[in-house]
Amino acid sequence: MKTETRSLGLVAAEGIISNLLLGSLFVWSVLRNPFLEFFPDWTEGMLSFIFGIHNLFTCAGIILSGQLLKRMSTRKLYGLFALLVAFGMGGFALLPVQYPRFSFALAFIFFCVFAATGIGIGIGTVQSSTIPWFPRRSGTISGALYMALGTSSVLLAAAAERLLPAVGVKYVFPVFGAVILAVAALVLCDPRSMTPPLTTETAGSGEGQSPREMLRSGTFRRLLIWNVALRTAGLTLLDHNASMAEFYGGAVLVSMLIAPANGLGSIAVGAAFDRLGRRRIFISAAFLMLIAGALLCFGTVNGLFTLIFCGLLLGGFAYGGSSSTYAASVKNCFGSKYYTQNFAVSNIAMGCAALLESVSGTLLDASGTYTSVMLMVTALAAIALTCALTERAE
């Protein structure tokens, strides 16, 4: 059966542009302190809880997308992503300042249940309709998609900082929600947008293991543990980078450079993955995160923002590499036939990381110092490195 003739460059551009919308939730890092000032009854631990648990809902959204793609087109699913995110972000305008506890409950619902679930659906839709077009460059295209995600984080964070004084903390998210809805509508104006390969000829050999077979595989268990450890470490750094920079005398926007470092790691490590193989990349990413954890621990103990900044950049780079190679590994290890479902199921890693990352806020509230949080990052990197060293050579 003849496949639809589409330019691979157009497919890649479509996926990258779409991913530029998916980093909007990381604006949360910029809004943490303004929210604490606006709602004095809120705590760092409460905000870390929302940020950590939102990844659980993002994971649920990705898994849900894998099921919905069996019944509806990717275009309709992409539209659903935009509507959910716009509604979730727009809801922040309704937070009543006179009822801080009720506002916190609403913030959780809007940010996690609607916006994060919508982002998850968007990630699942874009990944499953883009990566299968590039069977020989899975790492590279996955890296490009995650680089766009990381770049969007810092661009949107910079926009949020400028927008914050003009509209106030309650209305920053609603503005972003409106922009996402408008851009998504423009993407969907192209009738060819969000269209996956029509046959296995484009996607590869058409062979592969089912989700149930994948879950029983020892390879997948090692892959899962490695990714959960590095993803948790990366999410911890993304959660605390802005407030940590402010605490140690650094510029918040400078600390947000962790996002482009994340993007650079995605594309660089993803491209290297196609050449060097899974085991070498797994070891390298874990080792880089271990070095980052050491720099962060030393920097927080001695109050040296220069070391903290270097640790954030290195940790962001390693986190980006672990994200892009994880998606590519799922396809390379378990085939293209069930990739949509396997990618969705494999993102239980995101849910596990979300639960573990929420511990960082509790550590910070209990100890009053970021050193305990950075020790957590270092320990997670050590777990990932141990797991990577047990992986068999390809």
Short mmCIF file of C-alpha atoms in Angstrom, two decimals:
data_model
loop_
_atom_site.label_atom_id
_atom_site.label_comp_id
_atom_site.label_asym_id
_atom_site.label_seq_id
_atom_site.Cartn_x
_atom_site.Cartn_y
_atom_site.Cartn_z
CA MET A 1 0.00 0.00 0.00
CA LYS A 2 1.43 3.31 -1.06
CA THR A 3 2.05 5.79 1.76
CA GLU A 4 1.05 9.41 1.71
CA THR A 5 3.79 11.48 0.08
CA ARG A 6 4.76 14.09 2.61
CA SER A 7 8.02 15.93 3.10
CA LEU A 8 9.89 14.59 6.11
CA GLY A 9 11.08 18.13 6.70
CA LEU A 10 7.46 19.25 7.01
CA VAL A 11 6.71 16.39 9.42
CA ALA A 12 9.67 17.37 11.61
CA ALA A 13 8.79 21.07 11.51
CA GLU A 14 5.19 20.31 12.41
CA GLY A 15 6.25 18.26 15.43
CA ILE A 16 8.81 20.82 16.60
CA ILE A 17 6.37 23.75 16.32
CA SER A 18 3.77 21.76 18.21
CA ASN A 19 6.25 20.95 20.97
CA LEU A 20 6.95 24.65 21.42
CA LEU A 21 3.51 24.80 23.04
CA LEU A 22 4.16 21.99 25.49
CA GLY A 23 6.65 23.68 27.85
CA SER A 24 4.14 26.19 29.19
CA LEU A 25 3.61 24.46 32.54
CA PHE A 26 7.24 25.09 33.52
CA VAL A 27 6.32 28.78 33.85
CA TRP A 28 5.30 27.55 37.32
CA SER A 29 8.94 28.03 38.41
CA VAL A 30 8.75 31.76 37.69
CA LEU A 31 5.36 32.11 39.42
CA ARG A 32 6.29 30.22 42.62
CA ASN A 33 7.44 33.20 44.68
CA PRO A 34 4.72 35.56 43.35
CA PHE A 35 2.12 32.96 44.33
CA LEU A 36 3.63 32.72 47.82
CA GLU A 37 3.39 36.51 48.15
CA PHE A 38 -0.17 36.60 46.77
CA PHE A 39 -1.28 33.70 48.99
CA PRO A 40 0.81 33.96 52.23
CA ASP A 41 -0.82 30.79 53.63
CA TRP A 42 0.71 28.69 50.85
CA THR A 43 4.11 27.04 51.46
CA GLU A 44 7.02 25.82 49.34
CA GLY A 45 5.95 22.26 50.08
CA MET A 46 2.42 22.91 48.83
CA LEU A 47 3.73 24.35 45.56
CA SER A 48 6.17 21.47 45.12
CA PHE A 49 3.27 19.09 45.66
CA ILE A 50 1.32 20.64 42.77
CA PHE A 51 4.36 20.75 40.49
CA GLY A 52 5.33 17.18 41.32
CA ILE A 53 1.83 15.71 41.05
CA HIS A 54 1.10 17.55 37.79
CA ASN A 55 3.59 15.19 36.15
CA LEU A 56 1.42 12.29 37.30
CA PHE A 57 -1.50 13.80 35.40
CA THR A 58 0.75 14.48 32.41
CA CYS A 59 1.66 10.80 32.48
CA ALA A 60 -2.04 9.90 32.65
CA GLY A 61 -2.66 12.14 29.65
CA ILE A 62 0.02 10.39 27.62
CA ILE A 63 -1.38 6.97 28.52
CA LEU A 64 -4.89 8.21 27.72
CA SER A 65 -3.70 9.46 24.33
CA GLY A 66 -2.45 5.97 23.49
CA GLN A 67 -5.93 4.58 24.10
CA LEU A 68 -7.82 7.40 22.40
CA LEU A 69 -5.67 7.17 19.27
CA LYS A 70 -7.25 3.76 18.66
CA ARG A 71 -10.66 5.43 18.35
CA MET A 72 -10.12 8.96 17.07
CA SER A 73 -7.84 10.86 14.72
CA THR A 74 -4.69 12.60 15.87
CA ARG A 75 -6.15 15.91 14.66
CA LYS A 76 -9.15 15.61 16.99
CA LEU A 77 -6.88 14.57 19.84
CA TYR A 78 -4.63 17.56 19.21
CA GLY A 79 -7.68 19.82 19.39
CA LEU A 80 -8.66 18.20 22.69
CA PHE A 81 -5.17 18.96 24.05
CA ALA A 82 -5.57 22.66 23.22
CA LEU A 83 -9.03 22.92 24.78
CA LEU A 84 -8.02 21.21 28.04
CA VAL A 85 -4.89 23.31 28.46
CA ALA A 86 -6.67 26.57 27.66
CA PHE A 87 -9.44 25.77 30.17
CA GLY A 88 -6.97 24.70 32.89
CA MET A 89 -4.79 27.77 32.52
CA GLY A 90 -7.74 30.12 32.15
CA GLY A 91 -9.13 28.90 35.45
CA PHE A 92 -6.35 30.63 37.40
CA ALA A 93 -8.14 33.93 36.83
CA LEU A 94 -10.92 32.60 39.11
CA LEU A 95 -8.76 31.97 42.20
CA PRO A 96 -10.32 33.87 45.17
CA VAL A 97 -7.59 35.58 47.19
CA GLN A 98 -9.82 35.75 50.29
CA TYR A 99 -10.02 31.93 50.44
CA PRO A 100 -6.41 30.71 50.13
CA ARG A 101 -7.11 27.06 50.95
CA PHE A 102 -9.95 26.88 48.47
CA SER A 103 -7.75 28.66 45.93
CA PHE A 104 -5.07 26.04 46.43
CA ALA A 105 -7.60 23.27 45.74
CA LEU A 106 -8.73 25.07 42.59
CA ALA A 107 -5.13 25.64 41.48
CA PHE A 108 -4.51 21.91 41.84
CA ILE A 109 -7.56 21.06 39.74
CA PHE A 110 -6.86 23.61 37.02
CA PHE A 111 -3.11 22.96 36.81
CA CYS A 112 -3.09 19.19 37.23
CA VAL A 113 -6.45 17.74 36.21
CA PHE A 114 -6.99 19.93 33.15
CA ALA A 115 -3.77 21.62 31.99
CA ALA A 116 -1.33 18.79 32.79
CA THR A 117 -3.64 16.09 31.42
CA GLY A 118 -4.02 18.17 28.26
CA ILE A 119 -0.26 18.57 27.92
CA GLY A 120 0.11 14.79 28.28
CA ILE A 121 -2.37 14.22 25.49
CA GLY A 122 -0.44 16.72 23.38
CA ILE A 123 2.88 14.98 24.03
CA GLY A 124 1.45 11.57 23.16
CA THR A 125 -0.16 12.90 20.00
CA VAL A 126 2.93 14.72 18.72
CA GLN A 127 5.37 11.92 19.56
CA SER A 128 3.30 9.14 18.06
CA SER A 129 2.60 11.10 14.87
CA THR A 130 6.22 12.24 14.33
CA ILE A 131 8.85 9.71 15.49
CA PRO A 132 7.59 6.75 13.38
CA TRP A 133 8.38 8.72 10.21
CA PHE A 134 12.12 8.50 11.06
CA PRO A 135 12.96 4.80 11.67
CA ARG A 136 16.72 5.30 11.25
CA ARG A 137 16.97 8.56 13.18
CA SER A 138 14.77 7.89 16.19
CA GLY A 139 17.21 9.49 18.62
CA THR A 140 17.75 12.57 16.51
CA ILE A 141 14.09 13.37 15.86
CA SER A 142 13.17 12.59 19.46
CA GLY A 143 15.97 14.92 20.55
CA ALA A 144 14.72 17.66 18.27
CA LEU A 145 11.21 17.37 19.73
CA TYR A 146 12.46 17.52 23.31
CA MET A 147 14.81 20.38 22.43
CA ALA A 148 11.78 22.35 21.25
CA LEU A 149 10.09 21.50 24.54
CA GLY A 150 13.09 22.75 26.55
CA THR A 151 13.47 25.88 24.45
CA SER A 152 9.81 26.73 24.85
CA SER A 153 10.24 26.50 28.63
CA VAL A 154 12.83 29.28 28.80
CA LEU A 155 11.16 31.44 26.14
CA LEU A 156 7.82 31.24 27.90
CA ALA A 157 9.46 31.82 31.29
CA ALA A 158 11.05 35.01 29.97
CA ALA A 159 7.69 36.08 28.57
CA ALA A 160 6.05 35.31 31.92
CA GLU A 161 8.54 37.51 33.78
CA ARG A 162 7.70 40.44 31.51
CA LEU A 163 3.98 39.72 31.64
CA LEU A 164 3.80 39.33 35.42
CA PRO A 165 4.04 43.04 36.39
CA ALA A 166 1.51 43.98 33.71
CA VAL A 167 -1.31 41.51 34.42
CA GLY A 168 -0.59 40.08 37.88
CA VAL A 169 0.11 36.52 38.97
CA LYS A 170 -3.50 35.32 38.55
CA TYR A 171 -3.64 36.22 34.87
CA VAL A 172 -0.30 35.00 33.51
CA PHE A 173 -1.55 31.44 32.92
CA PRO A 174 -4.81 32.59 31.28
CA VAL A 175 -2.82 34.62 28.75
CA PHE A 176 -0.70 31.59 27.89
CA GLY A 177 -3.80 29.43 27.62
CA ALA A 178 -5.30 31.82 25.06
CA VAL A 179 -2.07 31.83 23.03
CA ILE A 180 -1.92 28.01 23.02
CA LEU A 181 -5.51 27.80 21.80
CA ALA A 182 -4.81 30.27 18.99
CA VAL A 183 -1.58 28.59 17.83
CA ALA A 184 -3.16 25.12 17.94
CA ALA A 185 -5.98 26.41 15.75
CA LEU A 186 -3.42 27.66 13.22
CA VAL A 187 -1.63 24.29 13.19
CA LEU A 188 -4.90 22.49 12.55
CA CYS A 189 -5.71 24.79 9.63
CA ASP A 190 -3.40 22.54 7.58
CA PRO A 191 -5.53 19.47 6.73
CA ARG A 192 -2.35 17.34 6.64
CA SER A 193 -1.25 18.28 10.16
CA MET A 194 -0.81 15.67 12.90
CA THR A 195 -0.99 12.74 10.46
CA PRO A 196 0.97 9.59 11.39
CA PRO A 197 2.40 7.14 8.81
CA LEU A 198 -0.38 5.28 7.06
CA THR A 199 1.47 1.97 6.84
CA THR A 200 4.35 0.17 8.46
CA GLU A 201 6.40 0.92 5.36
CA THR A 202 6.97 4.42 6.68
CA ALA A 203 7.23 3.42 10.30
CA GLY A 204 9.72 0.59 9.84
CA SER A 205 9.50 -3.16 9.68
CA GLY A 206 6.10 -3.36 11.35
CA GLU A 207 7.43 -5.88 13.88
CA GLY A 208 7.49 -5.35 17.60
CA GLN A 209 6.48 -6.44 21.06
CA SER A 210 3.09 -5.60 22.53
CA PRO A 211 2.79 -3.47 25.68
CA ARG A 212 2.25 -6.60 27.78
CA GLU A 213 5.41 -8.21 26.37
CA MET A 214 7.34 -5.00 26.89
CA LEU A 215 6.32 -4.75 30.54
CA ARG A 216 7.59 -8.29 31.17
CA SER A 217 10.98 -7.51 29.64
CA GLY A 218 14.07 -7.12 31.82
CA THR A 219 15.36 -4.56 29.32
CA PHE A 220 12.31 -2.41 29.91
CA ARG A 221 12.64 -2.65 33.70
CA ARG A 222 16.23 -1.40 33.54
CA LEU A 223 15.22 1.31 31.10
CA LEU A 224 12.37 2.33 33.39
CA ILE A 225 14.45 2.56 36.58
CA TRP A 226 17.19 4.51 34.78
CA ASN A 227 14.70 6.99 33.38
CA VAL A 228 12.69 7.40 36.58
CA ALA A 229 15.87 8.24 38.51
CA LEU A 230 17.14 10.81 36.00
CA ARG A 231 13.67 12.23 35.32
CA THR A 232 13.08 12.74 39.06
CA ALA A 233 16.45 14.46 39.41
CA GLY A 234 15.72 16.69 36.42
CA LEU A 235 12.23 17.60 37.60
CA THR A 236 13.64 18.49 41.02
CA LEU A 237 16.09 20.92 39.42
CA LEU A 238 13.36 22.43 37.24
CA ASP A 239 11.07 22.81 40.24
CA HIS A 240 13.57 24.62 42.47
CA ASN A 241 15.94 26.43 40.09
CA ALA A 242 14.23 29.84 40.22
CA SER A 243 13.70 29.99 43.99
CA MET A 244 17.20 28.59 44.61
CA ALA A 245 18.77 31.26 42.39
CA GLU A 246 16.91 33.97 44.28
CA PHE A 247 17.99 32.48 47.63
CA TYR A 248 21.68 32.38 46.68
CA GLY A 249 21.78 35.80 45.03
CA GLY A 250 21.54 34.78 41.38
CA ALA A 251 19.21 36.07 38.68
CA VAL A 252 16.06 34.02 38.25
CA LEU A 253 16.18 34.31 34.46
CA VAL A 254 19.80 33.13 34.45
CA SER A 255 18.82 30.01 36.37
CA MET A 256 16.12 29.35 33.77
CA LEU A 257 18.91 28.60 31.29
CA ILE A 258 18.52 25.07 32.58
CA ALA A 259 15.70 24.81 30.02
CA PRO A 260 17.81 25.45 26.88
CA ALA A 261 20.50 23.22 28.42
CA ASN A 262 17.77 20.61 28.62
CA GLY A 263 16.98 21.20 24.95
CA LEU A 264 20.64 21.06 23.92
CA GLY A 265 21.03 17.78 25.80
CA SER A 266 17.97 16.40 24.03
CA ILE A 267 19.29 17.00 20.52
CA ALA A 268 22.99 16.33 21.23
CA VAL A 269 22.49 13.12 23.22
CA GLY A 270 19.66 12.02 20.92
CA ALA A 271 21.92 12.32 17.86
CA ALA A 272 24.74 10.53 19.69
CA PHE A 273 22.32 7.77 20.61
CA ASP A 274 21.89 6.87 16.94
CA ARG A 275 25.68 6.42 16.63
CA LEU A 276 26.89 5.16 20.00
CA GLY A 277 24.06 2.92 21.14
CA ARG A 278 21.89 2.69 24.20
CA ARG A 279 24.32 1.48 26.91
CA ARG A 280 27.00 4.12 26.33
CA ILE A 281 24.43 6.88 26.32
CA PHE A 282 22.75 5.57 29.46
CA ILE A 283 26.07 5.57 31.33
CA SER A 284 27.07 9.02 30.03
CA ALA A 285 23.77 10.72 30.97
CA ALA A 286 23.79 9.22 34.47
CA PHE A 287 27.44 10.18 35.04
CA LEU A 288 26.77 13.78 33.96
CA MET A 289 23.86 14.01 36.41
CA LEU A 290 26.11 12.63 39.17
CA ILE A 291 28.68 15.37 38.51
CA ALA A 292 25.87 17.94 38.44
CA GLY A 293 24.63 16.72 41.83
CA ALA A 294 28.13 17.03 43.31
CA LEU A 295 28.48 20.61 42.01
CA LEU A 296 25.06 21.54 43.39
CA CYS A 297 25.78 20.04 46.80
CA PHE A 298 29.11 21.88 47.08
CA GLY A 299 27.55 25.10 45.80
CA THR A 300 24.64 25.05 48.26
CA VAL A 301 26.87 24.20 51.24
CA ASN A 302 29.22 27.09 50.44
CA GLY A 303 26.67 29.50 49.02
CA LEU A 304 28.43 29.71 45.64
CA PHE A 305 25.91 30.47 42.92
CA THR A 306 28.52 29.97 40.18
CA LEU A 307 28.79 26.27 41.08
CA ILE A 308 25.03 26.02 41.47
CA PHE A 309 24.57 27.53 38.01
CA CYS A 310 27.06 25.07 36.47
CA GLY A 311 25.32 22.19 38.22
CA LEU A 312 21.93 23.33 36.93
CA LEU A 313 23.19 23.54 33.35
CA LEU A 314 24.88 20.14 33.51
CA GLY A 315 21.89 18.56 35.20
CA GLY A 316 19.54 20.08 32.63
CA PHE A 317 21.73 18.71 29.82
CA ALA A 318 21.67 15.20 31.32
CA TYR A 319 17.93 15.36 31.94
CA GLY A 320 17.28 16.39 28.34
CA GLY A 321 19.39 13.50 27.06
CA SER A 322 17.58 10.99 29.24
CA SER A 323 14.17 12.19 28.00
CA SER A 324 14.92 12.02 24.28
CA THR A 325 16.77 8.69 24.39
CA TYR A 326 14.05 7.11 26.50
CA ALA A 327 11.43 7.67 23.79
CA ALA A 328 13.86 6.47 21.10
CA SER A 329 14.83 3.40 23.15
CA VAL A 330 11.21 2.32 23.47
CA LYS A 331 10.91 2.32 19.69
CA ASN A 332 14.29 0.70 19.00
CA CYS A 333 13.95 -1.99 21.66
CA PHE A 334 10.32 -2.92 21.18
CA GLY A 335 9.64 -2.10 17.53
CA SER A 336 7.31 0.17 15.61
CA LYS A 337 4.21 -2.00 15.37
CA TYR A 338 2.89 -1.06 18.82
CA TYR A 339 4.89 2.12 19.28
CA THR A 340 1.92 4.39 20.01
CA GLN A 341 0.71 2.13 22.83
CA ASN A 342 4.21 1.29 24.05
CA PHE A 343 5.22 4.96 24.22
CA ALA A 344 2.08 5.74 26.20
CA VAL A 345 2.60 2.86 28.64
CA SER A 346 6.32 3.58 29.05
CA ASN A 347 5.44 6.96 30.46
CA ILE A 348 4.56 5.39 33.77
CA ALA A 349 8.12 6.66 34.33
CA MET A 350 6.72 10.19 34.39
CA GLY A 351 4.13 9.25 37.00
CA CYS A 352 6.72 7.56 39.22
CA ALA A 353 9.04 10.55 38.89
CA ALA A 354 6.21 12.91 39.78
CA LEU A 355 5.57 11.11 43.06
CA LEU A 356 9.25 11.00 43.94
CA GLU A 357 9.87 14.64 43.01
CA SER A 358 7.17 15.84 45.39
CA VAL A 359 9.43 14.62 48.22
CA SER A 360 11.87 17.45 47.45
CA GLY A 361 9.48 20.11 48.76
CA THR A 362 9.01 18.16 51.98
CA LEU A 363 12.78 17.90 52.40
CA LEU A 364 13.12 21.64 51.87
CA ASP A 365 10.39 22.47 54.40
CA ALA A 366 11.90 20.08 56.96
CA SER A 367 15.56 21.09 56.62
CA GLY A 368 15.25 24.71 55.53
CA THR A 369 18.19 24.21 53.15
CA TYR A 370 18.57 23.25 49.51
CA THR A 371 21.49 20.97 50.36
CA SER A 372 19.12 18.13 51.31
CA VAL A 373 17.34 18.53 47.97
CA MET A 374 20.62 18.40 46.05
CA LEU A 375 21.71 15.30 47.99
CA MET A 376 18.50 13.71 46.74
CA VAL A 377 19.50 14.59 43.15
CA THR A 378 22.95 13.05 43.67
CA ALA A 379 21.52 9.83 45.11
CA LEU A 380 19.13 9.48 42.18
CA ALA A 381 22.00 9.95 39.72
CA ALA A 382 23.95 7.21 41.48
CA ILE A 383 20.97 4.84 41.12
CA ALA A 384 20.70 5.65 37.41
CA LEU A 385 24.43 5.04 36.88
CA THR A 386 24.27 1.69 38.69
CA CYS A 387 21.33 0.68 36.53
CA ALA A 388 23.08 1.79 33.32
CA LEU A 389 26.19 -0.22 34.16
CA THR A 390 24.11 -3.40 34.39
CA GLU A 391 22.68 -2.89 30.90
CA ARG A 392 24.04 -5.34 28.34
CA ALA A 393 26.06 -4.01 25.43
CA GLU A 394 24.16 -3.93 22.12
#
